[in-house]
PDB file of C-alpha atoms and ligand atoms in Angstrom:
ATOM      1  CA  MET A  24       4.476  -9.278  21.366  1.00  0.00           C
ATOM      2  CA  ALA A  25       2.096  -6.489  20.393  1.00  0.00           C
ATOM      3  CA  TYR A  26       2.775  -4.177  17.497  1.00  0.00           C
ATOM      4  CA  GLU A  27       4.239  -0.784  18.323  1.00  0.00           C
ATOM      5  CA  TYR A  28       3.458   1.899  15.770  1.00  0.00           C
ATOM      6  CA  ASP A  29       6.127   4.584  15.232  1.00  0.00           C
ATOM      7  CA  ASP A  30       4.365   7.771  14.146  1.00  0.00           C
ATOM      8  CA  GLN A  31       7.591   9.199  12.741  1.00  0.00           C
ATOM      9  CA  ASN A  32       7.399   6.992   9.641  1.00  0.00           C
ATOM     10  CA  ILE A  33       7.058   8.825   6.341  1.00  0.00           C
ATOM     11  CA  PHE A  34       3.469   7.769   5.633  1.00  0.00           C
ATOM     12  CA  SER A  35       2.371   8.987   9.037  1.00  0.00           C
ATOM     13  CA  LYS A  36       3.937  12.342   8.124  1.00  0.00           C
ATOM     14  CA  ILE A  37       2.057  12.295   4.814  1.00  0.00           C
ATOM     15  CA  LEU A  38      -1.200  11.624   6.673  1.00  0.00           C
ATOM     16  CA  ARG A  39      -0.526  14.585   8.976  1.00  0.00           C
ATOM     17  CA  GLY A  40       0.148  16.810   5.960  1.00  0.00           C
ATOM     18  CA  GLU A  41       3.804  17.343   6.898  1.00  0.00           C
ATOM     19  CA  ILE A  42       5.028  15.878   3.592  1.00  0.00           C
ATOM     20  CA  PRO A  43       3.272  16.400   0.248  1.00  0.00           C
ATOM     21  CA  ASN A  44       1.861  13.537  -1.787  1.00  0.00           C
ATOM     22  CA  ALA A  45       0.253  13.001  -5.176  1.00  0.00           C
ATOM     23  CA  THR A  46      -3.187  11.900  -4.009  1.00  0.00           C
ATOM     24  CA  VAL A  47      -5.133   9.535  -6.237  1.00  0.00           C
ATOM     25  CA  LEU A  48      -8.059   8.937  -3.874  1.00  0.00           C
ATOM     26  CA  GLU A  49      -8.993   9.893  -0.336  1.00  0.00           C
ATOM     27  CA  THR A  50     -11.840   8.358   1.640  1.00  0.00           C
ATOM     28  CA  GLU A  51     -12.862   8.484   5.289  1.00  0.00           C
ATOM     29  CA  HIS A  52     -10.333   5.858   6.394  1.00  0.00           C
ATOM     30  CA  THR A  53      -7.979   5.471   3.420  1.00  0.00           C
ATOM     31  CA  LEU A  54      -5.503   7.445   1.320  1.00  0.00           C
ATOM     32  CA  ALA A  55      -4.125   6.404  -2.085  1.00  0.00           C
ATOM     33  CA  PHE A  56      -1.203   8.252  -3.656  1.00  0.00           C
ATOM     34  CA  ASN A  57       1.455   7.728  -6.298  1.00  0.00           C
ATOM     35  CA  ASP A  58       4.673   6.016  -5.259  1.00  0.00           C
ATOM     36  CA  ILE A  59       7.579   8.460  -5.421  1.00  0.00           C
ATOM     37  CA  THR A  60       9.764   5.830  -7.156  1.00  0.00           C
ATOM     38  CA  PRO A  61       7.361   4.096  -9.529  1.00  0.00           C
ATOM     39  CA  GLN A  62       8.214   0.543 -10.565  1.00  0.00           C
ATOM     40  CA  ALA A  63       5.561   0.485 -13.303  1.00  0.00           C
ATOM     41  CA  PRO A  64       3.605   3.067 -15.338  1.00  0.00           C
ATOM     42  CA  ASP A  65       0.962   2.928 -12.612  1.00  0.00           C
ATOM     43  CA  HIS A  66       2.275   2.520  -9.060  1.00  0.00           C
ATOM     44  CA  VAL A  67      -0.164   3.601  -6.404  1.00  0.00           C
ATOM     45  CA  LEU A  68       0.204   3.092  -2.661  1.00  0.00           C
ATOM     46  CA  VAL A  69      -3.003   2.545  -0.706  1.00  0.00           C
ATOM     47  CA  ILE A  70      -2.774   3.098   3.050  1.00  0.00           C
ATOM     48  CA  PRO A  71      -5.227   3.127   5.935  1.00  0.00           C
ATOM     49  CA  LYS A  72      -5.338   6.373   7.878  1.00  0.00           C
ATOM     50  CA  GLY A  73      -5.153   4.446  11.142  1.00  0.00           C
ATOM     51  CA  PRO A  74      -1.878   3.465  12.846  1.00  0.00           C
ATOM     52  CA  TYR A  75      -1.301  -0.053  11.520  1.00  0.00           C
ATOM     53  CA  VAL A  76       2.162  -1.444  10.863  1.00  0.00           C
ATOM     54  CA  CYS A  77       1.330  -4.169   8.363  1.00  0.00           C
ATOM     55  CA  TYR A  78      -1.554  -6.162   6.972  1.00  0.00           C
ATOM     56  CA  ASP A  79      -1.990  -8.720   9.738  1.00  0.00           C
ATOM     57  CA  HIS A  80      -1.940  -5.910  12.305  1.00  0.00           C
ATOM     58  CA  PHE A  81      -4.672  -4.139  10.336  1.00  0.00           C
ATOM     59  CA  ALA A  82      -6.682  -7.350   9.918  1.00  0.00           C
ATOM     60  CA  ASP A  83      -6.562  -7.999  13.663  1.00  0.00           C
ATOM     61  CA  ALA A  84      -6.963  -4.487  15.058  1.00  0.00           C
ATOM     62  CA  ALA A  85      -8.862  -2.310  12.572  1.00  0.00           C
ATOM     63  CA  SER A  86     -12.605  -1.762  12.766  1.00  0.00           C
ATOM     64  CA  ASP A  87     -14.932  -3.341  10.244  1.00  0.00           C
ATOM     65  CA  ALA A  88     -15.558   0.150   8.823  1.00  0.00           C
ATOM     66  CA  GLU A  89     -11.833   0.722   8.248  1.00  0.00           C
ATOM     67  CA  ILE A  90     -11.382  -2.687   6.610  1.00  0.00           C
ATOM     68  CA  VAL A  91     -14.355  -2.241   4.312  1.00  0.00           C
ATOM     69  CA  ASP A  92     -13.290   1.300   3.411  1.00  0.00           C
ATOM     70  CA  PHE A  93      -9.728   0.187   2.638  1.00  0.00           C
ATOM     71  CA  SER A  94     -10.849  -2.764   0.550  1.00  0.00           C
ATOM     72  CA  ARG A  95     -13.342  -0.683  -1.418  1.00  0.00           C
ATOM     73  CA  ALA A  96     -10.692   2.004  -1.964  1.00  0.00           C
ATOM     74  CA  VAL A  97      -8.374  -0.558  -3.567  1.00  0.00           C
ATOM     75  CA  GLY A  98     -11.203  -1.528  -5.904  1.00  0.00           C
ATOM     76  CA  GLU A  99     -11.934   2.101  -6.675  1.00  0.00           C
ATOM     77  CA  VAL A 100      -8.304   2.815  -7.545  1.00  0.00           C
ATOM     78  CA  CYS A 101      -8.367  -0.204  -9.901  1.00  0.00           C
ATOM     79  CA  ARG A 102     -11.424   1.318 -11.539  1.00  0.00           C
ATOM     80  CA  MET A 103      -9.754   4.745 -11.794  1.00  0.00           C
ATOM     81  CA  LEU A 104      -6.659   3.192 -13.401  1.00  0.00           C
ATOM     82  CA  ASP A 105      -8.876   1.191 -15.782  1.00  0.00           C
ATOM     83  CA  VAL A 106      -6.984  -2.023 -15.006  1.00  0.00           C
ATOM     84  CA  LYS A 107      -9.830  -4.292 -13.888  1.00  0.00           C
ATOM     85  CA  PRO A 108      -9.447  -7.563 -15.845  1.00  0.00           C
ATOM     86  CA  GLY A 109     -13.165  -8.238 -15.621  1.00  0.00           C
ATOM     87  CA  GLU A 110     -13.929  -4.940 -17.338  1.00  0.00           C
ATOM     88  CA  GLY A 111     -11.460  -5.054 -20.227  1.00  0.00           C
ATOM     89  CA  GLY A 112      -8.451  -3.809 -18.270  1.00  0.00           C
ATOM     90  CA  GLN A 113      -5.061  -5.463 -18.530  1.00  0.00           C
ATOM     91  CA  GLY A 114      -4.686  -6.324 -14.877  1.00  0.00           C
ATOM     92  CA  TYR A 115      -2.478  -5.345 -11.998  1.00  0.00           C
ATOM     93  CA  ARG A 116      -0.555  -6.698  -9.024  1.00  0.00           C
ATOM     94  CA  MET A 117      -1.064  -5.962  -5.338  1.00  0.00           C
ATOM     95  CA  ILE A 118       1.864  -6.315  -2.958  1.00  0.00           C
ATOM     96  CA  ALA A 119       1.950  -5.758   0.789  1.00  0.00           C
ATOM     97  CA  ASN A 120       5.537  -6.137   1.995  1.00  0.00           C
ATOM     98  CA  SER A 121       5.622  -7.010   5.686  1.00  0.00           C
ATOM     99  CA  GLY A 122       8.473  -7.263   8.132  1.00  0.00           C
ATOM    100  CA  GLU A 123      12.056  -8.285   7.568  1.00  0.00           C
ATOM    101  CA  ASN A 124      11.614 -11.145   5.114  1.00  0.00           C
ATOM    102  CA  GLY A 125       8.954  -9.157   3.291  1.00  0.00           C
ATOM    103  CA  VAL A 126      11.468  -6.288   2.983  1.00  0.00           C
ATOM    104  CA  GLN A 127       9.096  -3.640   4.322  1.00  0.00           C
ATOM    105  CA  GLU A 128      10.809  -0.237   4.386  1.00  0.00           C
ATOM    106  CA  VAL A 129       8.019   2.007   5.650  1.00  0.00           C
ATOM    107  CA  GLN A 130       6.428   0.778   8.872  1.00  0.00           C
ATOM    108  CA  HIS A 131       2.865   1.804   8.038  1.00  0.00           C
ATOM    109  CA  LEU A 132       0.676  -0.664   6.152  1.00  0.00           C
ATOM    110  CA  HIS A 133       0.643   0.017   2.433  1.00  0.00           C
ATOM    111  CA  ILE A 134      -0.575  -1.914  -0.570  1.00  0.00           C
ATOM    112  CA  HIS A 135       1.457  -1.401  -3.730  1.00  0.00           C
ATOM    113  CA  LEU A 136      -0.871  -1.409  -6.738  1.00  0.00           C
ATOM    114  CA  LEU A 137       1.232  -1.907  -9.863  1.00  0.00           C
ATOM    115  CA  ALA A 138      -0.080  -1.821 -13.418  1.00  0.00           C
ATOM    116  CA  GLY A 139       0.472  -0.503 -16.916  1.00  0.00           C
ATOM    117  CA  ARG A 140       2.981  -3.084 -18.081  1.00  0.00           C
ATOM    118  CA  TRP A 141       3.507  -6.852 -17.977  1.00  0.00           C
ATOM    119  CA  LEU A 142       4.835  -7.480 -14.484  1.00  0.00           C
ATOM    120  CA  GLY A 143       6.692 -10.752 -14.932  1.00  0.00           C
ATOM    121  CA  ARG A 144       6.710 -13.589 -12.459  1.00  0.00           C
ATOM    122  CA  MET A 145       5.791 -12.820  -8.895  1.00  0.00           C
ATOM    123  CA  LEU A 146       9.045 -13.578  -7.073  1.00  0.00           C
ATOM    124  CA  GLN A 147      12.730 -13.430  -7.840  1.00  0.00           C
ATOM    125  CA  LYS A 148      15.058 -16.183  -6.712  1.00  0.00           C
ATOM    126  CA  PRO A 149      15.959 -15.984  -3.027  1.00  0.00           C
ATOM    127  CA  ARG A 150      19.224 -14.305  -2.102  1.00  0.00           C
ATOM    128  CA  THR A 151      22.095 -16.662  -1.416  1.00  0.00           C
ATOM    129  CA  ASP A 152      23.971 -14.838   1.380  1.00  0.00           C
TER     130      ASP A 152
HETATM  131  P1  LIG B 213       8.041  -0.896   1.062  1.00  0.00           P
HETATM  132  O1  LIG B 213       9.439  -1.290   0.658  1.00  0.00           O
HETATM  133  O2  LIG B 213       7.013  -1.910   0.693  1.00  0.00           O
HETATM  134  O3  LIG B 213       7.972  -0.459   2.492  1.00  0.00           O
HETATM  135  O4  LIG B 213       7.679   0.336   0.132  1.00  0.00           O
HETATM  136  C1  LIG B 213       7.843   1.674   0.497  1.00  0.00           C
HETATM  137  C2  LIG B 213       7.508   2.498  -0.715  1.00  0.00           C
HETATM  138  O5  LIG B 213       7.302   3.837  -0.304  1.00  0.00           O
HETATM  139  C3  LIG B 213       8.594   2.523  -1.791  1.00  0.00           C
HETATM  140  O6  LIG B 213       8.055   2.018  -3.012  1.00  0.00           O
HETATM  141  C4  LIG B 213       8.952   4.014  -1.891  1.00  0.00           C
HETATM  142  O7  LIG B 213       9.247   4.411  -3.210  1.00  0.00           O
HETATM  143  C5  LIG B 213       7.707   4.666  -1.355  1.00  0.00           C
HETATM  144  N1  LIG B 213       7.884   6.005  -0.798  1.00  0.00           N
HETATM  145  C6  LIG B 213       8.795   6.401   0.120  1.00  0.00           C
HETATM  146  N2  LIG B 213       8.632   7.689   0.409  1.00  0.00           N
HETATM  147  C7  LIG B 213       7.585   8.135  -0.326  1.00  0.00           C
HETATM  148  C8  LIG B 213       6.896   9.396  -0.470  1.00  0.00           C
HETATM  149  N3  LIG B 213       7.285  10.470   0.210  1.00  0.00           N
HETATM  150  N4  LIG B 213       5.856   9.465  -1.321  1.00  0.00           N
HETATM  151  C9  LIG B 213       5.462   8.377  -2.013  1.00  0.00           C
HETATM  152  N5  LIG B 213       6.047   7.174  -1.919  1.00  0.00           N
HETATM  153  C10 LIG B 213       7.094   7.053  -1.097  1.00  0.00           C
END
């Protein structure tokens, strides 16, 4: 089954300028902005401008130029936040929630870039219901 992209999702509205955002970085194919409900001192969302639902959709369907631009934008945001471990920064975590088990709320690919505090272990225990 092919992915169907719903352009009424909130990030699509942000990309069309219908909803404001706190932009951190904008490139030809990528937008990075602060999460409205930050889970860490730094919590930036990085999204492609193209209509991709989640990471595997992007990996399969995006152009090489979009993928390179997105990947470089993530690196650039790390540099802007001064969190690169190889350059004296204290590190960060990238999360891309996808689908039901990944608990993805907004159906437009986004990378959460979290930093600025110790982030604990990666996963909580699974729910028991
Ligand atoms: P996910 O659960 O991975 O789909 O994450 C969606 C994220 O989008 C959450 O962390 C929300 O806080 C964030 N979010 C929702 N609406 C906005 C908005 N208008 N501006 C910035 N972040 C938003």
